[in-house]
Amino acid sequence: MLYATAEAVLARFPLQVRACPNASLMCVSSGPLSAQARDAVAASAERLGFGRENVAWVEVTSPAEEGVATAPPSSAAADSVPAASDARATPIETADAGASAASLTELQLRTIVEGLDPVALVVADAAAAALLAEAYRRPLFCDHPNRLSARSVAAFSNFAALLETPEGKQRAWSLLKELALE
């Protein structure tokens, strides 16, 4: 049953979520992470016992995907109506039907987190942390360990920036170690 729920989430949010259905660690960011940041999260996932391939990557702001027609960001309305040609939409999904071409709402982000049900989360930046805090109606403190619905959360104000210095890397690793499976 959980696998089917995860598969449904992956099908519903193909632009914002890259994952296997049984991902045990989720990394949420406001936009695309740099290759260095993705590698750091993946390597940390491996060292912490989650596995390098068991990371779900969630981007709150969807990237433009080649071959997908979307309105330019300047003309996108906050409450846009999905295209009738969206073959993935079903009556149950009407609230989320525009998800393939727009930024995630707090409800959609919560749907993704609960649907994939990871053991822990890495929140890569303050904007993603703010949306996650709205989604769960609980504060998330950046650069500190957090708990969210029985999940360990390492929330960063700017994970990518921390990786630019040796001291920053140590601070990032210190927070990521809080997620270790024991």
mmCIF file of C-alpha atoms in Angstrom:
data_model
loop_
_atom_site.group_PDB
_atom_site.id
_atom_site.type_symbol
_atom_site.label_atom_id
_atom_site.label_comp_id
_atom_site.label_asym_id
_atom_site.label_seq_id
_atom_site.Cartn_x
_atom_site.Cartn_y
_atom_site.Cartn_z
ATOM 1 C CA MET A 1 0.000 0.000 0.000
ATOM 2 C CA LEU A 2 2.770 2.458 0.885
ATOM 3 C CA TYR A 3 4.567 1.672 -2.360
ATOM 4 C CA ALA A 4 1.396 2.438 -4.341
ATOM 5 C CA THR A 5 1.007 5.766 -2.537
ATOM 6 C CA ALA A 6 4.618 6.666 -3.288
ATOM 7 C CA GLU A 7 4.164 5.699 -6.951
ATOM 8 C CA ALA A 8 1.082 7.931 -7.135
ATOM 9 C CA VAL A 9 3.030 10.881 -5.697
ATOM 10 C CA LEU A 10 5.867 10.349 -8.170
ATOM 11 C CA ALA A 11 3.401 10.239 -11.074
ATOM 12 C CA ARG A 12 1.580 13.330 -9.828
ATOM 13 C CA PHE A 13 4.665 15.533 -9.376
ATOM 14 C CA PRO A 14 7.107 14.455 -12.097
ATOM 15 C CA LEU A 15 8.829 17.838 -12.422
ATOM 16 C CA GLN A 16 9.326 18.488 -8.724
ATOM 17 C CA VAL A 17 10.233 15.025 -7.427
ATOM 18 C CA ARG A 18 13.014 12.681 -8.504
ATOM 19 C CA ALA A 19 13.035 9.528 -6.415
ATOM 20 C CA CYS A 20 12.526 5.839 -6.107
ATOM 21 C CA PRO A 21 9.265 4.922 -4.347
ATOM 22 C CA ASN A 22 11.068 3.607 -1.272
ATOM 23 C CA ALA A 23 13.376 6.592 -0.666
ATOM 24 C CA SER A 24 14.317 6.812 2.997
ATOM 25 C CA LEU A 25 15.820 10.320 2.918
ATOM 26 C CA MET A 26 14.265 13.376 1.285
ATOM 27 C CA CYS A 27 16.109 16.539 0.260
ATOM 28 C CA VAL A 28 13.829 19.561 -0.222
ATOM 29 C CA SER A 29 15.149 22.687 -1.937
ATOM 30 C CA SER A 30 13.578 25.832 -3.337
ATOM 31 C CA GLY A 31 15.256 25.225 -6.708
ATOM 32 C CA PRO A 32 17.868 23.055 -8.371
ATOM 33 C CA LEU A 33 20.817 22.173 -6.148
ATOM 34 C CA SER A 34 24.343 22.487 -7.464
ATOM 35 C CA ALA A 35 26.132 19.273 -8.392
ATOM 36 C CA GLN A 36 28.395 19.758 -5.362
ATOM 37 C CA ALA A 37 25.399 20.067 -3.016
ATOM 38 C CA ARG A 38 23.661 17.012 -4.523
ATOM 39 C CA ASP A 39 26.854 14.977 -4.241
ATOM 40 C CA ALA A 40 27.283 16.082 -0.624
ATOM 41 C CA VAL A 41 23.735 15.042 0.287
ATOM 42 C CA ALA A 42 24.089 11.707 -1.541
ATOM 43 C CA ALA A 43 27.453 10.965 0.096
ATOM 44 C CA SER A 44 26.034 11.901 3.493
ATOM 45 C CA ALA A 45 23.036 9.643 2.899
ATOM 46 C CA GLU A 46 25.410 6.766 2.253
ATOM 47 C CA ARG A 47 27.533 7.460 5.341
ATOM 48 C CA LEU A 48 24.453 7.856 7.541
ATOM 49 C CA GLY A 49 22.963 4.505 6.527
ATOM 50 C CA PHE A 50 20.217 5.638 4.128
ATOM 51 C CA GLY A 51 22.021 4.649 0.945
ATOM 52 C CA ARG A 52 23.184 6.914 -1.858
ATOM 53 C CA GLU A 53 20.350 5.875 -4.195
ATOM 54 C CA ASN A 54 17.606 6.202 -1.570
ATOM 55 C CA VAL A 55 17.341 9.991 -1.653
ATOM 56 C CA ALA A 56 14.180 11.709 -2.882
ATOM 57 C CA TRP A 57 14.974 15.076 -4.483
ATOM 58 C CA VAL A 58 12.165 17.630 -4.208
ATOM 59 C CA GLU A 59 12.340 21.062 -5.821
ATOM 60 C CA VAL A 60 9.677 23.449 -4.581
ATOM 61 C CA THR A 61 9.967 25.533 -7.764
ATOM 62 C CA SER A 62 9.675 23.235 -10.748
ATOM 63 C CA PRO A 63 12.264 23.426 -13.509
ATOM 64 C CA ALA A 64 11.088 23.830 -17.089
ATOM 65 C CA GLU A 65 11.147 20.409 -18.670
ATOM 66 C CA GLU A 66 11.967 20.046 -22.336
ATOM 67 C CA GLY A 67 8.858 19.204 -24.320
ATOM 68 C CA VAL A 68 6.434 20.409 -21.641
ATOM 69 C CA ALA A 69 4.533 23.567 -22.511
ATOM 70 C CA THR A 70 4.388 25.949 -19.577
ATOM 71 C CA ALA A 71 3.642 29.634 -19.273
ATOM 72 C CA PRO A 72 6.602 31.911 -18.637
ATOM 73 C CA PRO A 73 7.073 32.695 -14.925
ATOM 74 C CA SER A 74 6.046 36.326 -15.451
ATOM 75 C CA SER A 75 2.605 35.351 -16.745
ATOM 76 C CA ALA A 76 1.912 32.402 -14.459
ATOM 77 C CA ALA A 77 -1.052 32.948 -12.175
ATOM 78 C CA ALA A 78 -0.980 31.632 -8.638
ATOM 79 C CA ASP A 79 -4.257 29.802 -9.161
ATOM 80 C CA SER A 80 -3.715 28.639 -12.730
ATOM 81 C CA VAL A 81 -6.025 26.104 -14.299
ATOM 82 C CA PRO A 82 -4.365 22.916 -15.555
ATOM 83 C CA ALA A 83 -4.328 22.114 -19.235
ATOM 84 C CA ALA A 84 -7.046 19.760 -20.413
ATOM 85 C CA SER A 85 -4.392 17.626 -22.083
ATOM 86 C CA ASP A 86 -2.817 16.682 -18.745
ATOM 87 C CA ALA A 87 -3.207 12.900 -19.005
ATOM 88 C CA ARG A 88 -2.119 12.365 -15.395
ATOM 89 C CA ALA A 89 -4.939 14.396 -13.843
ATOM 90 C CA THR A 90 -7.852 12.589 -12.245
ATOM 91 C CA PRO A 91 -10.868 14.043 -10.425
ATOM 92 C CA ILE A 92 -9.189 13.384 -7.072
ATOM 93 C CA GLU A 93 -6.138 15.375 -8.146
ATOM 94 C CA THR A 94 -7.893 18.592 -9.164
ATOM 95 C CA ALA A 95 -6.328 20.590 -6.327
ATOM 96 C CA ASP A 96 -2.880 19.490 -7.472
ATOM 97 C CA ALA A 97 -3.443 19.298 -11.214
ATOM 98 C CA GLY A 98 -1.334 22.367 -11.953
ATOM 99 C CA ALA A 99 1.628 20.884 -10.093
ATOM 100 C CA SER A 100 3.364 19.763 -13.258
ATOM 101 C CA ALA A 101 3.946 23.350 -14.358
ATOM 102 C CA ALA A 102 4.026 25.476 -11.202
ATOM 103 C CA SER A 103 5.718 25.863 -7.861
ATOM 104 C CA LEU A 104 4.461 23.643 -5.082
ATOM 105 C CA THR A 105 1.951 24.866 -2.537
ATOM 106 C CA GLU A 106 2.326 23.944 1.115
ATOM 107 C CA LEU A 107 -0.451 21.335 0.714
ATOM 108 C CA GLN A 108 1.303 19.759 -2.268
ATOM 109 C CA LEU A 109 4.622 19.671 -0.425
ATOM 110 C CA ARG A 110 2.975 17.969 2.542
ATOM 111 C CA THR A 111 1.333 15.480 0.168
ATOM 112 C CA ILE A 112 4.754 14.647 -1.273
ATOM 113 C CA VAL A 113 6.397 14.222 2.137
ATOM 114 C CA GLU A 114 3.591 12.095 3.539
ATOM 115 C CA GLY A 115 3.167 10.099 0.324
ATOM 116 C CA LEU A 116 6.837 9.163 0.056
ATOM 117 C CA ASP A 117 7.124 8.889 3.853
ATOM 118 C CA PRO A 118 10.895 9.286 4.271
ATOM 119 C CA VAL A 119 12.601 8.548 7.573
ATOM 120 C CA ALA A 120 14.362 11.932 7.558
ATOM 121 C CA LEU A 121 14.569 15.192 5.631
ATOM 122 C CA VAL A 122 17.330 17.538 4.554
ATOM 123 C CA VAL A 123 16.008 21.033 3.866
ATOM 124 C CA ALA A 124 18.551 22.830 1.699
ATOM 125 C CA ASP A 125 17.521 26.462 2.083
ATOM 126 C CA ALA A 126 15.420 28.945 4.028
ATOM 127 C CA ALA A 127 12.707 29.242 1.355
ATOM 128 C CA ALA A 128 12.109 25.482 1.352
ATOM 129 C CA ALA A 129 12.134 25.482 5.169
ATOM 130 C CA ALA A 130 9.516 28.248 5.235
ATOM 131 C CA LEU A 131 7.191 26.330 2.898
ATOM 132 C CA LEU A 132 7.662 23.123 4.881
ATOM 133 C CA ALA A 133 6.925 25.011 8.117
ATOM 134 C CA GLU A 134 3.712 26.346 6.540
ATOM 135 C CA ALA A 135 2.785 22.870 5.340
ATOM 136 C CA TYR A 136 3.053 21.382 8.823
ATOM 137 C CA ARG A 137 2.085 24.517 10.751
ATOM 138 C CA ARG A 138 5.193 24.141 12.885
ATOM 139 C CA PRO A 139 8.325 26.248 13.003
ATOM 140 C CA LEU A 140 11.483 24.887 11.419
ATOM 141 C CA PHE A 141 14.715 26.398 12.635
ATOM 142 C CA CYS A 142 17.415 26.719 10.010
ATOM 143 C CA ASP A 143 20.891 25.467 10.862
ATOM 144 C CA HIS A 144 19.520 23.387 13.739
ATOM 145 C CA PRO A 145 18.173 19.855 14.059
ATOM 146 C CA ASN A 146 14.361 19.669 14.001
ATOM 147 C CA ARG A 147 11.581 17.098 14.286
ATOM 148 C CA LEU A 148 8.584 17.076 11.979
ATOM 149 C CA SER A 149 5.872 14.428 12.266
ATOM 150 C CA ALA A 150 8.261 11.961 13.922
ATOM 151 C CA ARG A 151 10.946 12.619 11.287
ATOM 152 C CA SER A 152 14.410 13.982 11.927
ATOM 153 C CA VAL A 153 15.016 17.138 9.905
ATOM 154 C CA ALA A 154 18.284 18.907 9.137
ATOM 155 C CA ALA A 155 17.221 22.367 7.954
ATOM 156 C CA PHE A 156 19.779 24.716 6.435
ATOM 157 C CA SER A 157 19.499 28.397 5.610
ATOM 158 C CA ASN A 158 21.785 27.796 2.592
ATOM 159 C CA PHE A 159 23.329 24.339 2.319
ATOM 160 C CA ALA A 160 25.183 25.088 -0.932
ATOM 161 C CA ALA A 161 26.898 28.135 0.588
ATOM 162 C CA LEU A 162 28.121 26.085 3.550
ATOM 163 C CA LEU A 163 29.991 23.799 1.175
ATOM 164 C CA GLU A 164 32.192 26.647 -0.043
ATOM 165 C CA THR A 165 34.493 26.635 3.008
ATOM 166 C CA PRO A 166 36.044 23.889 5.144
ATOM 167 C CA GLU A 167 34.388 25.364 8.252
ATOM 168 C CA GLY A 168 31.027 25.429 6.491
ATOM 169 C CA LYS A 169 31.426 21.808 5.432
ATOM 170 C CA GLN A 170 32.107 20.864 9.060
ATOM 171 C CA ARG A 171 28.991 22.735 10.216
ATOM 172 C CA ALA A 172 26.898 21.044 7.526
ATOM 173 C CA TRP A 173 28.224 17.581 8.401
ATOM 174 C CA SER A 174 27.616 18.233 12.098
ATOM 175 C CA LEU A 175 23.946 18.908 11.397
ATOM 176 C CA LEU A 176 23.588 16.054 8.906
ATOM 177 C CA LYS A 177 24.969 13.573 11.476
ATOM 178 C CA GLU A 178 21.835 14.240 13.541
ATOM 179 C CA LEU A 179 19.924 12.248 10.900
ATOM 180 C CA ALA A 180 21.982 9.068 11.337
ATOM 181 C CA LEU A 181 20.099 5.788 11.457
ATOM 182 C CA GLU A 182 20.980 3.996 14.655
#
